[in-house]
C-alpha cells in the first residue's frame, strides 16, 4: 500500500503490477483508496500476537467453505477518484483498483511467496527462459473470443516494446534489458516464452508478469500500424471495460465521477471452473457487488466506518486505539513495503541544488525521524534510511550505519548545516546569519506538497517543513493537493511540444531532466510513497536509473547503483546476492536520491462480519474468497 491510500482505505490491489505497485499516493496511510488487504510485494511478516488488533485468521483458516455464501454489498472508500480505466496509462492506486475488480492478472503471490496462477502459470528449466501457459477457459468480452498467447505477444512486442514507446505505456522500461527488448515468442495457442538475456531466478515474483494485465489483439491492432497513441488512449471499449469478459471477479456497472464506482458479481468468472483450488473457491466472489465510494475528507471516511456505512477503511495512527476498542470493528496492523520519503525535484523546474548529494543529505539531517515515528505515527512507524525495510531479509545494517541521517548524531542543525555549506560551495548561494540566500540575495523559499486526502500526510509535511526552516534557514511553503492531481500535473513530465528527446521512459520519465519537465513546477513532495520490493529488491531499480520509468524526480546516480542492481538480479547464489544488495543500499543511503523518512504500518478497520483479512504482509492476494459471516 502506498502512503496516501493507507489511511483512506477500501481498495484491494492484490494483483496489479502497474506503476502503483511502485508508487503510492501520500504517507503509508494516506493513499487514495487502498485498504491494506492487498498482496504486498515483500516477505510475509506475521505478528506474534493479534489479540489486540481484532484480526481474524486467513479466510480458510477457521471457517469452512460451506459457511461461505454469496451475499451482501462490499463497500470500500477512496480519498480521491481514479484518473482513468485505461490501465496502459494509469499510475494511481485508485485507477488500478477499479480495473482490478474486473480483471485479474497473470498470477498472484500467496502468503508463502509461491506463485498462485490466475490467468497463467510460469515454468522454467534454467531461470532464463520462462514459459507462460494460459488457462483454457479465459474469454474476452466484446466478441474478442478466447484469450490466447497471440494476444500477449502482440501486446508486448507492439505496445510495451513499441519503437520509441510510441504508445506512451507507463511501464515500457520493464520489457527491456540493457536497452534491448526482451525476446517474447508464441509457442502455441495458449503458450508463449519470455527469454531473458540473463538468468533471473526471481523473475516470477517481479512486477513484470506478476500482476500483469492484457488487452485483446483485436483492439490493439486498430492503433498499432499507424502508432495512433491518442486513439489507443481514448478507445471506448478500453475506457468502459467492455472487453473484460469472464476475466475478473466483478463486472463494471457504473462510474459516477468523484462519487462512486460500482461493480457487480461476475456470474461467468473463470476461477469457478478451475479444479483443485479448494472448496472455498467454488463460488467466488462472495459479494453481490463491490462499490468504491469517493470520500475526500478523512473524518467522513472514519465516520462511515464507525457507522457501518462502509465495509472497510484505513485508520490514521491517532485513531487506532479508538477503533481497537470498538467491538464492531476489527483492526489490522500490517507491515507494508512503501517508504515515505521527501522527494526532491531535480528536473529543470525544480531547485537546482537538489542535484548535489550534500544538499540532499542536509535536508534529511534536518528532520527528526524518531520524533515523527513516535509522536505523529504513535509508534506505527520506524525511521527509514535506505530502499529496504528492516523486516526484509535483504536489509543489512552494516554499511548503512554511517548514513543514518535524521537520527542520533546525524540529526539537527549542526550536521544539516555542515552538509549544506558543503553543497553550496562554488555556487552563489550563501548564508546570511541563519538564513540561506539565493544568487539574487533573497531568502530561499521552497514548496512542499502534501496529500489533501490525509491529515497525517499534511501534518508530516508541516513538521518536516518546520524542522527544515529551523535547522537549515530555508522557508518552506506547504501546498496540499489531491494525489491524482499531483501525479497528472507534477509527477508526470514530458519535453516541450515539438522538442525531440533521445529517449523516453513513459509518463513519469519523459526524457532527460534538463528537457522533460512537469506541467507545474515543484520543489519537494511527500504525496507519493515508493515501493521497496522486499521480496525482489532489484525491482526498485526503476527509481535509481536515469531512464527508470518511475524516476519522475530526475535523479541521476553518481555511483554504480544501476549496475549493482543488475548484477544482483542475475546472481543465483543468495548469499552473493545479499552482499550485492548491501552495496546497493549503502550507496542509496549515501546519495539520498530522496530523503528517506519512515517505514509505516498499514492500519485498517473492517466491519467484524467480514471474514478473510489478516495481519500478514500479503493479506489480500486471495480477496476473491472473502465473505460476510452474518
XYZ file of N, CA, C and O in Angstrom, residues 98-167:
280
model
N -9.816 0.065 -9.395
C -11.062 -0.023 -10.150
C -10.961 -1.103 -11.221
O -11.846 -1.952 -11.366
N -9.891 -1.049 -11.987
C -9.720 -2.015 -13.076
C -9.542 -3.427 -12.532
O -10.079 -4.396 -13.074
N -8.800 -3.562 -11.442
C -8.522 -4.876 -10.867
C -9.785 -5.653 -10.525
O -9.792 -6.881 -10.564
N -10.832 -4.958 -10.165
C -12.061 -5.642 -9.805
C -12.657 -6.382 -10.992
O -13.376 -7.375 -10.827
N -12.352 -5.926 -12.189
C -12.925 -6.524 -13.393
C -11.927 -7.367 -14.167
O -12.308 -8.060 -15.108
N -10.664 -7.285 -13.805
C -9.616 -8.055 -14.469
C -8.682 -8.634 -13.415
O -8.192 -7.901 -12.551
N -8.438 -9.926 -13.471
C -7.360 -10.491 -12.667
C -6.049 -10.159 -13.353
O -5.892 -9.086 -13.918
N -5.133 -11.067 -13.375
C -3.841 -10.823 -13.984
C -3.184 -12.169 -14.232
O -3.794 -13.220 -14.026
N -1.952 -12.144 -14.655
C -1.268 -13.405 -14.976
C -1.231 -14.334 -13.771
O -1.642 -15.487 -13.842
N -0.722 -13.838 -12.636
C -0.725 -14.639 -11.420
C -0.571 -13.744 -10.207
O -0.245 -12.568 -10.320
N -0.855 -14.304 -9.037
C -0.673 -13.624 -7.762
C 0.438 -14.332 -6.994
O 0.924 -15.393 -7.402
N 0.838 -13.739 -5.870
C 1.835 -14.341 -4.975
C 1.166 -14.532 -3.621
O 0.635 -13.590 -3.045
N 1.193 -15.768 -3.103
C 0.472 -16.049 -1.870
C 1.310 -15.733 -0.633
O 2.430 -15.221 -0.727
N 0.778 -16.055 0.533
C 1.449 -15.745 1.796
C 2.812 -16.413 1.939
O 3.671 -15.947 2.682
N 2.993 -17.544 1.252
C 4.248 -18.282 1.349
C 5.199 -17.971 0.207
O 6.141 -18.716 -0.053
N 4.913 -16.887 -0.520
C 5.729 -16.447 -1.640
C 5.756 -17.451 -2.777
O 6.745 -17.588 -3.490
N 4.660 -18.142 -2.956
C 4.502 -19.044 -4.081
C 3.620 -18.393 -5.137
O 2.714 -17.623 -4.824
N 3.882 -18.742 -6.395
C 3.033 -18.266 -7.478
C 1.673 -18.945 -7.383
O 1.577 -20.172 -7.267
N 0.613 -18.151 -7.408
C -0.748 -18.670 -7.469
C -1.290 -18.313 -8.847
O -1.601 -17.156 -9.124
N -1.378 -19.299 -9.758
C -1.813 -18.989 -11.125
C -3.218 -18.427 -11.162
O -4.138 -18.976 -10.549
N -3.386 -17.327 -11.853
C -4.707 -16.774 -12.134
C -5.011 -17.061 -13.602
O -5.567 -18.090 -13.925
N -4.591 -16.172 -14.498
C -4.767 -16.467 -15.918
C -3.719 -17.443 -16.440
O -3.970 -18.152 -17.400
N -2.555 -17.429 -15.817
C -1.434 -18.154 -16.410
C -0.522 -18.740 -15.351
O -0.574 -18.358 -14.174
N 0.345 -19.657 -15.789
C 1.314 -20.271 -14.894
C 2.694 -20.251 -15.551
O 2.830 -20.650 -16.705
N 3.720 -19.799 -14.835
C 5.071 -19.771 -15.402
C 5.832 -21.056 -15.082
O 5.577 -21.711 -14.065
N 6.780 -21.407 -15.921
C 7.681 -22.524 -15.651
C 9.015 -22.235 -16.318
O 9.095 -21.484 -17.297
N 10.076 -22.814 -15.777
C 11.413 -22.619 -16.344
C 12.311 -23.778 -15.958
O 12.119 -24.412 -14.916
N 13.268 -24.066 -16.809
C 14.253 -25.096 -16.512
C 15.609 -24.509 -16.172
O 16.421 -25.152 -15.524
N 15.841 -23.271 -16.594
C 17.160 -22.676 -16.417
C 17.146 -21.305 -15.765
O 18.191 -20.680 -15.588
N 15.967 -20.775 -15.386
C 15.900 -19.462 -14.775
C 16.124 -18.326 -15.748
O 16.248 -17.169 -15.336
N 16.154 -18.642 -17.042
C 16.392 -17.615 -18.048
C 15.268 -17.580 -19.085
O 14.794 -16.513 -19.447
N 14.848 -18.741 -19.553
C 13.702 -18.830 -20.453
C 12.493 -19.273 -19.651
O 12.503 -20.349 -19.043
N 11.465 -18.428 -19.640
C 10.250 -18.714 -18.890
C 9.103 -18.976 -19.866
O 8.831 -18.167 -20.755
N 8.463 -20.123 -19.676
C 7.315 -20.492 -20.497
C 6.040 -20.126 -19.727
O 5.860 -20.518 -18.576
N 5.163 -19.377 -20.376
C 3.923 -18.914 -19.762
C 2.754 -19.647 -20.421
O 2.561 -19.529 -21.638
N 2.005 -20.394 -19.621
C 0.890 -21.175 -20.145
C -0.432 -20.618 -19.622
O -0.648 -20.536 -18.408
N -1.325 -20.246 -20.541
C -2.618 -19.677 -20.184
C -3.644 -20.771 -19.897
O -3.581 -21.865 -20.470
N -4.616 -20.467 -19.046
C -5.734 -21.379 -18.839
C -6.566 -21.456 -20.124
O -6.526 -20.538 -20.959
N -7.345 -22.516 -20.239
C -8.112 -22.710 -21.470
C -9.527 -22.163 -21.395
O -10.307 -22.321 -22.339
N -9.901 -21.511 -20.279
C -11.282 -21.026 -20.135
C -11.359 -19.514 -19.979
O -12.258 -18.985 -19.342
N -10.408 -18.807 -20.580
C -10.364 -17.350 -20.471
C -11.035 -16.730 -21.692
O -10.626 -16.967 -22.830
N -12.068 -15.935 -21.452
C -12.840 -15.357 -22.548
C -12.917 -13.839 -22.444
O -13.321 -13.286 -21.417
N -12.511 -13.174 -23.504
C -12.685 -11.732 -23.589
C -14.162 -11.390 -23.712
O -14.957 -12.202 -24.197
N -14.535 -10.171 -23.358
C -15.838 -9.630 -23.685
C -15.770 -8.948 -25.034
O -14.726 -8.934 -25.701
N -16.874 -8.358 -25.465
C -16.883 -7.596 -26.706
C -16.716 -8.413 -27.958
O -16.382 -7.863 -29.022
N -16.901 -9.730 -27.860
C -16.797 -10.571 -29.041
C -15.380 -10.895 -29.473
O -15.154 -11.337 -30.615
N -14.396 -10.732 -28.600
C -12.999 -10.978 -28.983
C -12.544 -12.408 -28.732
O -11.382 -12.739 -28.968
N -13.449 -13.244 -28.235
C -13.137 -14.657 -28.143
C -12.219 -15.025 -27.001
O -12.136 -14.351 -25.972
N -11.483 -16.114 -27.189
C -10.614 -16.645 -26.148
C -9.336 -15.831 -26.021
O -8.776 -15.355 -27.018
N -8.878 -15.647 -24.780
C -7.556 -15.052 -24.581
C -6.503 -16.060 -25.029
O -6.510 -17.221 -24.614
N -5.589 -15.609 -25.875
C -4.565 -16.504 -26.420
C -3.171 -15.932 -26.219
O -2.992 -14.756 -25.881
N -2.186 -16.777 -26.455
C -0.797 -16.338 -26.399
C -0.533 -15.249 -27.433
O 0.307 -14.373 -27.228
N -1.268 -15.302 -28.558
C -1.097 -14.283 -29.597
C -1.470 -12.905 -29.063
O -0.808 -11.909 -29.401
N -2.520 -12.828 -28.232
C -2.872 -11.542 -27.617
C -1.700 -10.989 -26.829
O -1.365 -9.796 -26.924
N -1.083 -11.823 -26.024
C 0.019 -11.381 -25.168
C 1.239 -10.963 -25.982
O 1.820 -9.906 -25.741
N 1.629 -11.787 -26.933
C 2.837 -11.490 -27.708
C 2.636 -10.226 -28.539
O 3.537 -9.376 -28.639
N 1.454 -10.072 -29.118
C 1.179 -8.868 -29.914
C 1.256 -7.626 -29.038
O 1.856 -6.612 -29.425
N 0.640 -7.680 -27.854
C 0.649 -6.537 -26.947
C 2.063 -6.203 -26.493
O 2.487 -5.037 -26.513
N 2.815 -7.216 -26.076
C 4.161 -6.968 -25.545
C 5.074 -6.396 -26.619
O 5.775 -5.391 -26.397
N 5.084 -7.014 -27.788
C 6.054 -6.619 -28.814
C 5.664 -5.331 -29.543
O 6.542 -4.575 -29.974
N 4.373 -5.058 -29.659
C 3.942 -3.890 -30.429
C 3.576 -2.674 -29.595
O 3.616 -1.547 -30.107
N 3.225 -2.891 -28.323
C 2.846 -1.775 -27.463
C 3.889 -1.568 -26.373
O 4.519 -0.511 -26.283
N 4.094 -2.574 -25.532
C 5.069 -2.436 -24.448
C 6.466 -2.154 -24.998
O 7.217 -1.367 -24.422
N 6.825 -2.838 -26.095
C 8.156 -2.682 -26.683
C 8.114 -1.878 -27.982
O 9.068 -1.902 -28.758
N 7.048 -1.151 -28.203
C 6.919 -0.371 -29.431
C 8.040 0.635 -29.577
O 8.542 1.197 -28.601
N 8.440 0.867 -30.815
C 9.569 1.763 -31.088
C 9.320 3.147 -30.491
O 8.244 3.724 -30.664
N 10.324 3.648 -29.780
C 10.258 4.967 -29.139
C 9.071 5.074 -28.172
O 8.599 6.168 -27.881
N 8.614 3.924 -27.696
C 7.456 3.887 -26.798
C 6.341 4.769 -27.354
O 5.795 5.631 -26.670
N 5.995 4.495 -28.617
C 5.010 5.334 -29.307
C 3.686 5.419 -28.547
O 3.004 6.454 -28.589
N 3.331 4.332 -27.854
C 2.046 4.318 -27.160
C 2.084 5.103 -25.863
O 1.037 5.436 -25.301
